[in-house]
Amino acid sequence: MTPRDRGFMLAKGAACGLLATGALGLLFPRALSKGFGVTVRDPSALAYVRAAAARDAVIGAMVFHAALRKRRKALIIAAAGCAALSNADLINAYVTGGRIARPEHALHLAGAGIFIAILVSLAP
C-alpha cells in the first residue's frame, strides 16, 4: 500500500468521524458540547452546537466523497481546511472555557494531527 493509498484510507476514517460527530451533535447537542470542551447550559446556545455539528457532517461528507473518488487536489484543500478548523475549534473551546486546558481539548489537537497526516501522505 502506497502512502497515498494510506492517506485516502485515513481520510475516509476521518470523514466517518466527522459524520458521527455531526450526527451526535444534532441529536445530543448538550453532550457534544461537553465533549467539545465547553459545556453549554443555556438552551438557546444549543443552536450554535447544532450549527457546528451540521458543519462537521457536511464537511465529513465532502471529505469522504473526495477520498472515495481519489480526488487528491480536492482532498488536500479539504484536509488543510479541516486542520485549520480543528485548531480554530481548539482556540474557541480554550478561550470560551476560561483559558483552562481540559482533556477534551486533546480531541481538537488529534483532529488537526490527523488532517496534517493526510496532507503529508498526499503530498507530491
PDB file of C-alpha atoms in Angstrom:
ATOM      1  CA  MET A   1       0.000   0.000   0.000  1.00  0.00           C
ATOM      2  CA  THR A   2       1.400   3.377  -1.017  1.00  0.00           C
ATOM      3  CA  PRO A   3       1.474   6.429   1.242  1.00  0.00           C
ATOM      4  CA  ARG A   4      -1.214   7.999  -0.965  1.00  0.00           C
ATOM      5  CA  ASP A   5      -3.453   4.971  -0.511  1.00  0.00           C
ATOM      6  CA  ARG A   6      -2.955   5.292   3.236  1.00  0.00           C
ATOM      7  CA  GLY A   7      -3.858   8.963   3.000  1.00  0.00           C
ATOM      8  CA  PHE A   8      -7.099   8.188   1.187  1.00  0.00           C
ATOM      9  CA  MET A   9      -7.909   5.482   3.742  1.00  0.00           C
ATOM     10  CA  LEU A  10      -7.125   7.794   6.660  1.00  0.00           C
ATOM     11  CA  ALA A  11      -9.293  10.493   5.064  1.00  0.00           C
ATOM     12  CA  LYS A  12     -12.236   8.083   4.851  1.00  0.00           C
ATOM     13  CA  GLY A  13     -11.818   7.281   8.547  1.00  0.00           C
ATOM     14  CA  ALA A  14     -11.583  10.957   9.474  1.00  0.00           C
ATOM     15  CA  ALA A  15     -14.667  11.672   7.367  1.00  0.00           C
ATOM     16  CA  CYS A  16     -16.602   8.982   9.231  1.00  0.00           C
ATOM     17  CA  GLY A  17     -15.530  10.615  12.490  1.00  0.00           C
ATOM     18  CA  LEU A  18     -16.816  13.974  11.285  1.00  0.00           C
ATOM     19  CA  LEU A  19     -20.085  12.423  10.135  1.00  0.00           C
ATOM     20  CA  ALA A  20     -20.525  10.726  13.517  1.00  0.00           C
ATOM     21  CA  THR A  21     -19.691  13.940  15.360  1.00  0.00           C
ATOM     22  CA  GLY A  22     -22.236  15.782  13.250  1.00  0.00           C
ATOM     23  CA  ALA A  23     -24.949  13.215  13.893  1.00  0.00           C
ATOM     24  CA  LEU A  24     -24.264  13.134  17.633  1.00  0.00           C
ATOM     25  CA  GLY A  25     -24.260  16.910  17.832  1.00  0.00           C
ATOM     26  CA  LEU A  26     -27.572  17.179  16.044  1.00  0.00           C
ATOM     27  CA  LEU A  27     -29.158  14.522  18.244  1.00  0.00           C
ATOM     28  CA  PHE A  28     -27.429  15.240  21.559  1.00  0.00           C
ATOM     29  CA  PRO A  29     -26.050  18.794  21.427  1.00  0.00           C
ATOM     30  CA  ARG A  30     -25.563  19.194  25.183  1.00  0.00           C
ATOM     31  CA  ALA A  31     -23.459  16.026  25.423  1.00  0.00           C
ATOM     32  CA  LEU A  32     -21.429  17.026  22.375  1.00  0.00           C
ATOM     33  CA  SER A  33     -20.734  20.452  23.878  1.00  0.00           C
ATOM     34  CA  LYS A  34     -19.178  18.743  26.889  1.00  0.00           C
ATOM     35  CA  GLY A  35     -17.006  16.623  24.594  1.00  0.00           C
ATOM     36  CA  PHE A  36     -16.056  19.791  22.714  1.00  0.00           C
ATOM     37  CA  GLY A  37     -14.625  21.200  25.924  1.00  0.00           C
ATOM     38  CA  VAL A  38     -17.308  23.780  26.730  1.00  0.00           C
ATOM     39  CA  THR A  39     -20.494  22.586  28.420  1.00  0.00           C
ATOM     40  CA  VAL A  40     -23.499  24.512  27.145  1.00  0.00           C
ATOM     41  CA  ARG A  41     -26.109  25.250  29.787  1.00  0.00           C
ATOM     42  CA  ASP A  42     -28.222  27.867  28.009  1.00  0.00           C
ATOM     43  CA  PRO A  43     -30.840  26.114  25.826  1.00  0.00           C
ATOM     44  CA  SER A  44     -30.670  28.855  23.182  1.00  0.00           C
ATOM     45  CA  ALA A  45     -26.906  28.298  22.821  1.00  0.00           C
ATOM     46  CA  LEU A  46     -27.579  24.734  21.719  1.00  0.00           C
ATOM     47  CA  ALA A  47     -28.454  26.187  18.306  1.00  0.00           C
ATOM     48  CA  TYR A  48     -24.764  27.002  17.847  1.00  0.00           C
ATOM     49  CA  VAL A  49     -23.758  23.491  18.861  1.00  0.00           C
ATOM     50  CA  ARG A  50     -26.174  22.116  16.275  1.00  0.00           C
ATOM     51  CA  ALA A  51     -24.794  24.515  13.669  1.00  0.00           C
ATOM     52  CA  ALA A  52     -21.242  23.295  14.335  1.00  0.00           C
ATOM     53  CA  ALA A  53     -22.495  19.709  14.195  1.00  0.00           C
ATOM     54  CA  ALA A  54     -24.147  20.330  10.837  1.00  0.00           C
ATOM     55  CA  ARG A  55     -20.886  21.897   9.629  1.00  0.00           C
ATOM     56  CA  ASP A  56     -18.953  18.807  10.677  1.00  0.00           C
ATOM     57  CA  ALA A  57     -21.436  16.478   8.959  1.00  0.00           C
ATOM     58  CA  VAL A  58     -21.296  18.411   5.688  1.00  0.00           C
ATOM     59  CA  ILE A  59     -17.503  18.624   5.750  1.00  0.00           C
ATOM     60  CA  GLY A  60     -17.324  14.913   6.581  1.00  0.00           C
ATOM     61  CA  ALA A  61     -19.480  14.081   3.558  1.00  0.00           C
ATOM     62  CA  MET A  62     -17.283  16.233   1.310  1.00  0.00           C
ATOM     63  CA  VAL A  63     -14.061  14.690   2.625  1.00  0.00           C
ATOM     64  CA  PHE A  64     -15.486  11.181   2.255  1.00  0.00           C
ATOM     65  CA  HIS A  65     -16.555  11.874  -1.330  1.00  0.00           C
ATOM     66  CA  ALA A  66     -13.139  13.291  -2.245  1.00  0.00           C
ATOM     67  CA  ALA A  67     -11.367  10.312  -0.643  1.00  0.00           C
ATOM     68  CA  LEU A  68     -13.695   7.762  -2.225  1.00  0.00           C
ATOM     69  CA  ARG A  69     -13.200   9.265  -5.692  1.00  0.00           C
ATOM     70  CA  LYS A  70      -9.464   9.726  -5.033  1.00  0.00           C
ATOM     71  CA  ARG A  71      -9.658  13.417  -5.822  1.00  0.00           C
ATOM     72  CA  ARG A  72      -6.222  14.252  -4.465  1.00  0.00           C
ATOM     73  CA  LYS A  73      -6.255  18.024  -5.006  1.00  0.00           C
ATOM     74  CA  ALA A  74      -9.753  18.431  -3.551  1.00  0.00           C
ATOM     75  CA  LEU A  75      -8.761  16.293  -0.569  1.00  0.00           C
ATOM     76  CA  ILE A  76      -5.617  18.350   0.016  1.00  0.00           C
ATOM     77  CA  ILE A  77      -7.703  21.525   0.118  1.00  0.00           C
ATOM     78  CA  ALA A  78     -10.297  19.911   2.380  1.00  0.00           C
ATOM     79  CA  ALA A  79      -7.657  18.471   4.730  1.00  0.00           C
ATOM     80  CA  ALA A  80      -5.932  21.850   5.040  1.00  0.00           C
ATOM     81  CA  GLY A  81      -9.270  23.460   5.850  1.00  0.00           C
ATOM     82  CA  CYS A  82     -10.121  20.754   8.372  1.00  0.00           C
ATOM     83  CA  ALA A  83      -6.762  21.138  10.113  1.00  0.00           C
ATOM     84  CA  ALA A  84      -7.397  24.894  10.358  1.00  0.00           C
ATOM     85  CA  LEU A  85     -10.941  24.319  11.665  1.00  0.00           C
ATOM     86  CA  SER A  86      -9.673  21.859  14.276  1.00  0.00           C
ATOM     87  CA  ASN A  87      -7.247  24.485  15.529  1.00  0.00           C
ATOM     88  CA  ALA A  88      -9.948  27.175  15.477  1.00  0.00           C
ATOM     89  CA  ASP A  89     -12.236  24.873  17.466  1.00  0.00           C
ATOM     90  CA  LEU A  90      -9.418  24.290  19.965  1.00  0.00           C
ATOM     91  CA  ILE A  91      -8.843  28.022  20.430  1.00  0.00           C
ATOM     92  CA  ASN A  92     -12.575  28.650  20.734  1.00  0.00           C
ATOM     93  CA  ALA A  93     -13.028  25.916  23.354  1.00  0.00           C
ATOM     94  CA  TYR A  94      -9.942  27.028  25.292  1.00  0.00           C
ATOM     95  CA  VAL A  95     -10.880  30.711  25.387  1.00  0.00           C
ATOM     96  CA  THR A  96     -14.592  30.126  25.996  1.00  0.00           C
ATOM     97  CA  GLY A  97     -13.786  27.599  28.704  1.00  0.00           C
ATOM     98  CA  GLY A  98     -11.942  30.182  30.795  1.00  0.00           C
ATOM     99  CA  ARG A  99      -8.487  29.591  29.291  1.00  0.00           C
ATOM    100  CA  ILE A 100      -8.155  26.339  31.185  1.00  0.00           C
ATOM    101  CA  ALA A 101      -6.677  23.364  29.351  1.00  0.00           C
ATOM    102  CA  ARG A 102      -9.048  20.404  29.511  1.00  0.00           C
ATOM    103  CA  PRO A 103      -8.629  16.772  28.418  1.00  0.00           C
ATOM    104  CA  GLU A 104     -11.392  17.299  25.840  1.00  0.00           C
ATOM    105  CA  HIS A 105      -9.171  19.774  24.012  1.00  0.00           C
ATOM    106  CA  ALA A 106      -6.916  16.889  23.001  1.00  0.00           C
ATOM    107  CA  LEU A 107      -9.614  15.789  20.546  1.00  0.00           C
ATOM    108  CA  HIS A 108      -9.169  19.030  18.611  1.00  0.00           C
ATOM    109  CA  LEU A 109      -5.389  18.543  18.544  1.00  0.00           C
ATOM    110  CA  ALA A 110      -5.848  14.955  17.388  1.00  0.00           C
ATOM    111  CA  GLY A 111      -8.166  16.117  14.610  1.00  0.00           C
ATOM    112  CA  ALA A 112      -5.601  18.636  13.408  1.00  0.00           C
ATOM    113  CA  GLY A 113      -2.898  15.961  13.580  1.00  0.00           C
ATOM    114  CA  ILE A 114      -4.946  13.502  11.532  1.00  0.00           C
ATOM    115  CA  PHE A 115      -5.590  16.050   8.808  1.00  0.00           C
ATOM    116  CA  ILE A 116      -1.922  17.053   8.761  1.00  0.00           C
ATOM    117  CA  ALA A 117      -1.029  13.358   8.358  1.00  0.00           C
ATOM    118  CA  ILE A 118      -3.445  13.186   5.423  1.00  0.00           C
ATOM    119  CA  LEU A 119      -1.766  16.230   3.884  1.00  0.00           C
ATOM    120  CA  VAL A 120       1.682  14.723   4.298  1.00  0.00           C
ATOM    121  CA  SER A 121       0.632  11.408   2.783  1.00  0.00           C
ATOM    122  CA  LEU A 122      -0.944  13.094  -0.257  1.00  0.00           C
ATOM    123  CA  ALA A 123       1.951  15.475  -0.915  1.00  0.00           C
ATOM    124  CA  PRO A 124       3.512  15.190  -4.361  1.00  0.00           C
TER     125      PRO A 124
END
